[in-house]
């Protein structure tokens, strides 16, 4: 038996490859499926099953593509309905895979079709669970994504309480927990950086598995302190239910080098959004006017999903040479399939063609401190509310990047804003969005709050984030 966790850090997502005696299963595959097929081919195995733990909201699964390319059977848990061929399993159903078995445990709560897959090894021992968003390391899945008129988040949390205690916590302590996500995902609020653990240890350290926890305490705990879900979650879940274009078609359409004039025409006459994915330093120094910055080396896909509200938005890319295909792939993982091409030759070609460029004023934390001593100013904090509540520049305006599109009218274009986040990635994104909307009186604080902490700038008293509600 072979088990491989395929962890994608930028999405904080774990997919799994299981192989035994020439038969393989993939659990929660990402949109691009070539690597799974390659693994199976290397093992001389056929992909027999594609298990989905639930209708993922934070990425487009590769299940449909993978089934078409391999003949593997897509398996969902009870209550799932799909527009494509799939097997809707029953609670307790067992699937044979070589010398091992995989049992479906219906564990509703995060969503009503949520299921956990229990792997029995060659000896018939309970070896591991693939828990999807039912159980994370240090946390459990948020219960507010599948709220319906007849089902509140408290109802879902109550289902999750039963699922954990009746189906998960009754398993042996030595069972390994393989979740669908880790720290950085918006599917939970307190996930560990660890990507797997034993169930026994989770029973000791995971707040949601406390043995003497009442149902009422559990519901209160898991429904408090969660931010509104990113706007693309519901759209990705719908794509996973209804199907989508093949990744091959998406790549063929988007992986096209555009010369400067064609690139500019697409931006000007076809309404394509210019998405600049280079480093924040390069973008601050020089970029195409009105371009939006979301750097490929940060939490790229989640921020694209959070900030570009239309999945069908035409996009043209500015990318570092050789990384265009990577950008396209990461866009498609969250459902942005309408990329029309990328700028051939990058910013160098743009400048050589004599086209206009723009830049963002950048100040160091030390410069900010000096200016604060001599002038009245507004410091804008683009971090999440919890980060702001923990510690912030005295008098700073809390303006989380997550909600920037819905709060733009609260700002004054005549006022100057000094924008910072934790380290400088989110603040450059915020600056690019504000400039594209006509806010020209802004400056980015290089290094963000980490740099500010090294100065004498007055800050609020520190509060440990884990104590915040």
Coordinates of C-alpha atoms in Angstrom, one line a residue:
X1 CA 0.0 0.0 0.0
X2 CA 1.2 3.5 -0.8
X3 CA -0.2 6.7 0.6
X4 CA 1.0 10.0 -0.6
X5 CA -0.2 13.4 0.6
X6 CA 0.1 16.0 -2.2
X7 CA 0.0 19.3 -0.4
X8 CA -0.4 22.5 -2.4
X9 CA 0.8 25.3 -0.1
X10 CA -0.6 28.2 -2.0
X11 CA -4.1 26.8 -1.6
X12 CA -3.4 25.1 1.8
X13 CA -5.0 22.0 0.2
X14 CA -4.2 18.4 0.5
X15 CA -5.0 15.8 -2.2
X16 CA -4.2 12.1 -1.7
X17 CA -2.9 9.3 -3.8
X18 CA -3.5 5.7 -2.6
X19 CA -2.2 2.7 -4.5
X20 CA -2.4 -1.0 -3.8
X21 CA -1.8 -4.0 -6.1
X22 CA -2.1 -2.0 -9.3
X23 CA -5.2 -0.1 -8.3
X24 CA -5.2 3.6 -7.3
X25 CA -7.5 6.1 -5.8
X26 CA -7.3 9.9 -5.7
X27 CA -9.0 11.9 -3.0
X28 CA -9.9 15.5 -3.6
X29 CA -7.8 16.2 -6.7
X30 CA -6.8 19.6 -7.8
X31 CA -8.0 21.0 -11.2
X32 CA -4.9 20.0 -13.1
X33 CA -4.8 16.2 -13.1
X34 CA -1.6 15.3 -15.0
X35 CA 0.5 14.6 -11.9
X36 CA -2.0 12.0 -10.6
X37 CA -2.1 10.2 -13.9
X38 CA 1.7 10.2 -14.0
X39 CA 1.9 8.7 -10.5
X40 CA -0.4 5.9 -11.4
X41 CA 1.5 5.2 -14.6
X42 CA 4.8 5.1 -12.7
X43 CA 3.3 2.5 -10.4
X44 CA 1.8 0.6 -13.3
X45 CA -1.6 1.2 -11.7
X46 CA -5.1 2.1 -13.0
X47 CA -7.0 4.9 -11.3
X48 CA -10.1 3.1 -10.0
X49 CA -11.8 5.7 -7.8
X50 CA -11.9 9.5 -7.4
X51 CA -13.2 10.1 -4.0
X52 CA -14.7 13.5 -3.2
X53 CA -15.1 14.4 0.5
X54 CA -17.6 17.2 -0.4
X55 CA -18.4 19.9 -2.9
X56 CA -15.3 21.9 -2.3
X57 CA -16.0 25.6 -2.1
X58 CA -12.5 27.0 -2.2
X59 CA -11.2 25.3 -5.4
X60 CA -12.4 23.6 -8.5
X61 CA -11.8 19.9 -8.2
X62 CA -10.2 17.9 -11.0
X63 CA -12.7 15.0 -10.6
X64 CA -14.6 15.4 -13.9
X65 CA -11.4 15.8 -16.0
X66 CA -9.7 12.9 -14.2
X67 CA -12.7 10.6 -14.7
X68 CA -12.8 11.4 -18.4
X69 CA -9.1 10.8 -18.8
X70 CA -8.8 7.6 -16.7
X71 CA -12.2 6.0 -16.5
X72 CA -12.0 6.3 -12.7
X73 CA -15.3 6.4 -10.9
X74 CA -16.3 9.6 -9.1
X75 CA -17.6 8.9 -5.6
X76 CA -19.5 11.3 -3.4
X77 CA -21.3 10.8 -0.1
X78 CA -25.0 10.7 0.6
X79 CA -27.1 13.8 -0.3
X80 CA -24.8 14.8 -3.2
X81 CA -26.4 15.5 -6.6
X82 CA -24.3 16.0 -9.7
X83 CA -24.9 16.9 -13.3
X84 CA -22.3 14.4 -14.4
X85 CA -22.0 10.6 -14.0
X86 CA -21.0 9.7 -10.4
X87 CA -21.6 7.2 -7.7
X88 CA -23.4 8.5 -4.7
X89 CA -22.3 6.3 -1.9
X90 CA -24.1 5.2 1.2
X91 CA -23.0 5.4 4.8
X92 CA -20.8 2.5 5.5
X93 CA -20.2 1.5 1.9
X94 CA -16.9 -0.3 1.3
X95 CA -14.7 0.1 -1.8
X96 CA -12.1 -2.5 -2.6
X97 CA -8.7 -1.2 -3.8
X98 CA -6.1 -3.9 -4.4
X99 CA -5.3 -5.4 -1.0
X100 CA -6.9 -2.6 1.0
X101 CA -10.4 -1.3 1.6
X102 CA -11.9 2.2 1.9
X103 CA -15.1 2.8 3.9
X104 CA -17.3 5.8 3.4
X105 CA -18.4 7.4 6.6
X106 CA -21.1 10.0 6.1
X107 CA -20.1 12.9 8.3
X108 CA -22.4 15.9 7.6
X109 CA -21.9 19.2 9.2
X110 CA -19.5 21.3 7.1
X111 CA -21.9 20.5 4.3
X112 CA -24.6 17.9 4.2
X113 CA -22.9 15.6 1.7
X114 CA -19.6 15.8 3.6
X115 CA -18.0 12.4 4.0
X116 CA -14.8 10.9 5.5
X117 CA -13.0 8.0 4.0
X118 CA -11.6 5.4 6.3
X119 CA -8.7 3.3 5.0
X120 CA -8.2 -0.3 6.2
X121 CA -4.7 -1.6 5.5
X122 CA -3.8 -5.1 4.2
X123 CA -4.3 -6.6 7.7
X124 CA -7.8 -5.1 8.0
X125 CA -6.7 -2.5 10.6
X126 CA -8.1 1.0 10.6
X127 CA -5.1 2.9 9.3
X128 CA -6.1 6.4 8.3
X129 CA -9.0 8.8 7.7
X130 CA -9.3 11.3 4.8
X131 CA -11.5 13.8 6.6
X132 CA -12.0 16.5 4.1
X133 CA -13.4 19.5 5.9
X134 CA -15.0 17.5 8.7
X135 CA -11.9 17.5 10.8
X136 CA -8.7 19.5 10.4
X137 CA -5.6 19.5 12.4
X138 CA -6.5 21.8 15.3
X139 CA -9.9 22.7 14.0
X140 CA -13.1 21.6 12.3
X141 CA -14.8 22.8 9.1
X142 CA -16.9 26.0 9.3
X143 CA -20.6 25.2 9.4
X144 CA -21.9 28.3 7.5
X145 CA -21.2 27.5 3.8
X146 CA -24.2 25.3 3.1
X147 CA -26.8 27.4 5.0
X148 CA -30.2 27.2 3.4
X149 CA -33.7 28.5 4.3
X150 CA -34.4 25.3 6.2
X151 CA -30.9 24.8 7.6
X152 CA -29.0 27.3 9.7
X153 CA -25.4 27.2 10.5
X154 CA -26.4 26.1 14.0
X155 CA -28.2 23.2 12.5
X156 CA -25.1 22.3 10.5
X157 CA -22.9 22.7 13.6
X158 CA -25.2 20.3 15.4
X159 CA -24.8 17.7 12.6
X160 CA -21.0 18.2 12.8
X161 CA -21.1 17.6 16.6
X162 CA -22.8 14.2 16.0
X163 CA -20.5 13.3 13.0
X164 CA -17.3 13.9 15.1
X165 CA -18.5 12.1 18.1
X166 CA -20.3 9.2 16.5
X167 CA -18.1 8.5 13.4
X168 CA -14.7 10.0 14.1
X169 CA -13.9 10.0 17.8
X170 CA -14.9 6.3 18.2
X171 CA -12.0 5.3 15.9
X172 CA -8.7 4.1 17.4
X173 CA -6.3 6.7 18.6
X174 CA -3.5 5.5 16.3
X175 CA -5.6 6.3 13.2
X176 CA -3.9 9.0 11.1
X177 CA -5.9 12.1 10.2
X178 CA -5.4 13.4 6.7
X179 CA -7.4 16.6 6.2
X180 CA -8.3 18.6 3.1
X181 CA -6.7 21.8 4.3
X182 CA -4.2 23.4 6.6
X183 CA -3.3 26.8 8.0
X184 CA -4.2 29.6 5.6
X185 CA -7.4 28.1 4.3
X186 CA -10.6 30.1 4.9
X187 CA -12.5 26.8 5.5
X188 CA -11.7 26.9 9.2
X189 CA -10.5 29.5 11.7
X190 CA -7.7 27.9 13.7
X191 CA -6.0 25.3 11.6
X192 CA -2.5 24.1 12.5
X193 CA 0.4 24.4 10.2
X194 CA 0.8 20.6 10.5
X195 CA -0.8 18.7 7.6
X196 CA -1.5 15.4 9.4
X197 CA -1.6 14.0 12.9
X198 CA -2.9 11.0 14.9
X199 CA -6.5 11.0 16.0
X200 CA -5.4 10.4 19.6
X201 CA -3.3 13.6 19.6
X202 CA -6.1 15.5 18.1
X203 CA -8.4 14.3 20.8
X204 CA -6.0 15.9 23.3
X205 CA -5.3 19.2 21.5
X206 CA -8.2 20.0 19.2
X207 CA -10.7 22.3 21.0
X208 CA -13.6 20.8 19.0
X209 CA -12.8 17.2 20.2
X210 CA -12.8 18.0 23.9
X211 CA -14.5 14.9 25.5
X212 CA -16.7 16.8 27.9
X213 CA -17.9 19.4 25.5
X214 CA -21.6 19.8 25.3
X215 CA -23.5 20.2 22.1
X216 CA -24.4 23.8 23.0
X217 CA -20.8 24.6 23.8
X218 CA -19.6 23.1 20.5
X219 CA -22.2 25.0 18.4
X220 CA -21.3 28.3 20.1
X221 CA -17.6 27.7 19.7
X222 CA -17.6 26.7 16.0
X223 CA -20.1 29.4 14.9
X224 CA -18.3 32.3 16.6
X225 CA -15.4 34.3 15.2
X226 CA -15.7 33.2 11.5
X227 CA -15.4 35.8 8.8
X228 CA -17.9 35.9 5.9
X229 CA -16.8 33.4 3.2
X230 CA -14.9 34.7 0.1
X231 CA -17.3 35.5 -2.7
X232 CA -16.0 32.7 -5.0
X233 CA -16.7 29.8 -2.6
X234 CA -20.3 29.3 -3.8
X235 CA -19.3 29.7 -7.4
X236 CA -16.6 27.0 -7.1
X237 CA -19.0 24.7 -5.4
X238 CA -21.5 25.1 -8.2
X239 CA -18.8 24.3 -10.8
X240 CA -17.9 21.1 -8.9
X241 CA -21.6 20.1 -8.9
X242 CA -22.3 21.0 -12.6
X243 CA -19.0 20.3 -14.3
X244 CA -16.6 22.6 -16.2
X245 CA -14.4 23.0 -19.3
X246 CA -11.4 20.7 -19.6
X247 CA -8.2 22.0 -18.1
X248 CA -6.6 21.4 -21.5
X249 CA -9.1 23.8 -23.2
X250 CA -8.5 26.4 -20.6
X251 CA -4.7 26.2 -21.0
X252 CA -4.9 26.2 -24.8
X253 CA -7.0 29.4 -24.8
X254 CA -4.9 31.3 -22.2
X255 CA -1.4 30.3 -22.9
X256 CA -0.9 32.7 -25.8
X257 CA 1.8 35.3 -26.1
X258 CA 0.3 38.7 -27.1
X259 CA 2.4 41.4 -28.6
X260 CA 2.2 44.8 -27.0
X261 CA -0.4 46.3 -29.3
X262 CA -2.8 43.3 -29.2
X263 CA -2.4 43.2 -25.4
X264 CA -3.3 46.8 -25.1
X265 CA -6.2 46.5 -27.5
X266 CA -7.6 43.6 -25.4
X267 CA -7.4 45.7 -22.3
X268 CA -8.9 48.8 -23.9
X269 CA -11.5 47.4 -26.2
X270 CA -12.5 44.0 -24.8
X271 CA -12.6 45.0 -21.2
X272 CA -9.9 42.5 -20.2
X273 CA -8.5 43.1 -16.7
X274 CA -4.7 43.5 -16.7
X275 CA -3.5 41.2 -13.9
X276 CA 0.1 41.7 -12.9
X277 CA 1.6 38.7 -11.1
X278 CA 5.2 39.7 -10.7
X279 CA 6.9 40.5 -7.4
X280 CA 5.5 43.4 -5.3
X281 CA 8.8 45.2 -5.6
X282 CA 8.7 45.1 -9.4
X283 CA 5.1 46.2 -9.5
X284 CA 5.6 49.1 -7.1
X285 CA 8.5 50.3 -9.3
X286 CA 6.7 50.2 -12.6
X287 CA 3.5 48.7 -14.0
X288 CA 0.9 49.2 -16.7
X289 CA -1.6 51.9 -15.6
X290 CA -4.7 50.5 -14.0
X291 CA -3.2 47.0 -13.7
X292 CA -4.2 45.0 -10.6
X293 CA -1.4 43.4 -8.7
X294 CA -1.8 39.9 -7.2
X295 CA 1.7 38.4 -7.0
X296 CA 2.2 34.7 -7.9
X297 CA 4.5 34.2 -4.9
X298 CA 1.9 35.1 -2.3
X299 CA -1.5 33.5 -1.6
X300 CA -2.3 34.1 -5.2
X301 CA -5.4 32.0 -6.0
X302 CA -7.3 32.8 -2.8
X303 CA -6.8 36.5 -3.3
X304 CA -7.9 36.3 -7.0
X305 CA -11.0 34.5 -5.8
X306 CA -11.7 37.0 -3.1
X307 CA -11.2 40.1 -5.1
X308 CA -12.2 39.4 -8.8
X309 CA -15.9 39.0 -8.4
X310 CA -16.7 37.6 -11.9
X311 CA -15.3 34.2 -12.7
X312 CA -15.9 34.9 -16.4
X313 CA -13.9 38.2 -16.3
X314 CA -11.6 38.3 -19.3
X315 CA -8.0 38.6 -18.1
X316 CA -4.7 39.4 -19.7
X317 CA -1.5 38.6 -17.7
X318 CA 1.7 40.2 -16.9
X319 CA 4.0 37.5 -15.7
X320 CA 7.6 36.7 -15.1
X321 CA 9.1 35.0 -18.2
X322 CA 8.6 31.2 -17.9
X323 CA 5.9 31.4 -15.3
X324 CA 2.9 32.1 -17.5
X325 CA 1.6 28.5 -17.5
X326 CA 1.9 28.4 -13.7
X327 CA -0.2 31.5 -13.4
X328 CA -2.8 30.0 -15.8
X329 CA -3.0 26.8 -13.8
X330 CA -3.4 28.6 -10.5
X331 CA -6.1 30.8 -11.9
X332 CA -8.0 27.7 -13.2
X333 CA -7.8 26.1 -9.8
X334 CA -10.3 28.7 -8.5
X335 CA -12.4 28.8 -11.6
X336 CA -11.0 31.7 -13.6
X337 CA -11.0 30.2 -17.0
X338 CA -11.2 33.2 -19.3
X339 CA -7.6 34.2 -19.6
X340 CA -6.9 35.5 -23.1
X341 CA -3.1 35.5 -23.1
X342 CA -0.1 37.2 -21.6
X343 CA 2.2 40.1 -22.5
X344 CA 5.0 38.7 -24.7
X345 CA 8.3 40.1 -23.4
X346 CA 6.7 41.4 -20.2
X347 CA 7.3 45.0 -18.9
X348 CA 10.5 45.2 -20.9
X349 CA 8.6 45.0 -24.2
X350 CA 6.0 47.4 -22.9
X351 CA 8.6 50.0 -22.1
X352 CA 10.5 49.5 -25.3
X353 CA 7.2 50.1 -27.2
X354 CA 7.1 53.6 -25.5
X355 CA 3.9 52.8 -23.6
X356 CA 2.9 54.7 -20.4
X357 CA 3.8 53.2 -17.0
X358 CA 2.7 54.0 -13.5
X359 CA 4.3 53.4 -10.1
X360 CA 3.3 53.4 -6.4
X361 CA 4.9 55.7 -3.8
X362 CA 6.7 53.5 -1.3
X363 CA 7.9 54.6 2.1
X364 CA 9.8 52.8 4.7
X365 CA 8.5 52.4 8.2
X366 CA 11.2 54.8 9.4
X367 CA 10.0 57.4 6.8
X368 CA 6.5 56.8 8.0
X369 CA 7.5 57.5 11.6
X370 CA 9.3 60.7 10.5
X371 CA 6.3 61.9 8.6
X372 CA 3.9 61.1 11.4
X373 CA 5.9 63.4 13.7
X374 CA 5.5 66.3 11.4
X375 CA 2.1 66.0 9.7
X376 CA -1.4 64.7 10.3
X377 CA -2.0 61.5 8.2
X378 CA -4.3 58.5 7.9
X379 CA -2.7 55.1 8.2
X380 CA -4.8 52.4 6.5
X381 CA -4.4 48.9 7.9
X382 CA -5.3 46.3 5.2
X383 CA -4.9 43.2 7.5
X384 CA -7.8 41.1 8.7
X385 CA -9.9 42.4 11.6
X386 CA -8.4 39.9 14.0
X387 CA -4.9 41.0 13.2
X388 CA -5.9 44.6 13.7
X389 CA -7.6 43.8 17.0
X390 CA -4.4 42.1 18.2
X391 CA -2.2 45.1 17.7
X392 CA -2.3 48.1 15.4
X393 CA -0.9 51.6 14.8
X394 CA -2.6 54.0 17.1
X395 CA -5.4 55.7 15.2
X396 CA -5.0 53.5 12.1
X397 CA -8.1 52.9 9.9
X398 CA -9.0 49.2 9.7
X399 CA -9.7 48.5 6.0
X400 CA -9.3 44.8 5.4
X401 CA -8.3 43.8 1.9
X402 CA -10.9 41.1 2.0
X403 CA -13.7 43.6 1.9
X404 CA -12.2 46.4 -0.1
X405 CA -14.6 46.2 -3.0
X406 CA -17.6 46.7 -0.8
X407 CA -16.2 49.6 1.2
X408 CA -14.6 51.8 -1.4
X409 CA -17.2 54.6 -1.0
X410 CA -16.1 55.1 2.6
X411 CA -12.8 56.6 1.4
X412 CA -12.0 60.2 0.3
X413 CA -10.1 60.6 -2.9
X414 CA -8.7 63.9 -1.6
X415 CA -7.2 62.3 1.4
X416 CA -3.7 60.7 1.5
X417 CA -3.6 57.1 2.8
X418 CA -0.5 55.3 4.0
X419 CA -1.3 51.6 3.5
X420 CA 0.2 48.7 5.3
X421 CA -0.5 45.0 5.9
X422 CA 1.6 42.5 7.8
X423 CA 4.6 42.3 5.4
X424 CA 3.7 44.3 2.3
X425 CA 1.9 41.8 0.0
X426 CA -1.7 42.7 0.7
X427 CA -1.0 46.4 0.9
X428 CA 0.4 46.4 -2.6
X429 CA -2.7 44.6 -3.8
X430 CA -4.9 47.2 -2.0
X431 CA -2.8 50.0 -3.5
X432 CA -3.2 48.7 -7.0
X433 CA -7.0 48.4 -6.6
X434 CA -7.3 51.9 -5.2
X435 CA -5.2 53.4 -7.9
X436 CA -7.3 51.7 -10.6
X437 CA -10.4 53.2 -9.0
X438 CA -8.9 56.8 -9.1
X439 CA -7.3 57.0 -5.7
X440 CA -3.9 58.5 -6.6
X441 CA -3.0 60.0 -3.2
X442 CA -1.7 56.8 -1.6
X443 CA 1.6 55.4 -0.4
X444 CA 2.6 51.8 0.4
X445 CA 4.5 51.1 3.6
X446 CA 7.3 48.7 2.7
X447 CA 7.7 45.8 5.0
X448 CA 4.3 46.4 6.6
X449 CA 3.5 46.0 10.3
X450 CA 6.6 43.8 10.8
X451 CA 8.7 46.8 9.9
X452 CA 6.5 49.2 11.8
X453 CA 7.1 47.2 15.0
X454 CA 10.8 48.0 14.8
X455 CA 10.1 51.7 15.0
X456 CA 8.8 54.0 17.8
X457 CA 5.4 54.5 16.1
X458 CA 2.8 54.4 18.8
X459 CA 0.7 51.2 18.8
X460 CA -2.2 49.7 20.6
X461 CA -1.6 47.2 23.5
X462 CA -0.9 43.7 22.2
X463 CA -3.6 41.1 22.6
X464 CA -2.8 37.5 21.9
X465 CA -4.9 36.5 18.8
X466 CA -5.9 33.1 20.4
X467 CA -7.7 35.0 23.1
X468 CA -9.8 37.1 20.7
X469 CA -13.4 36.2 20.1

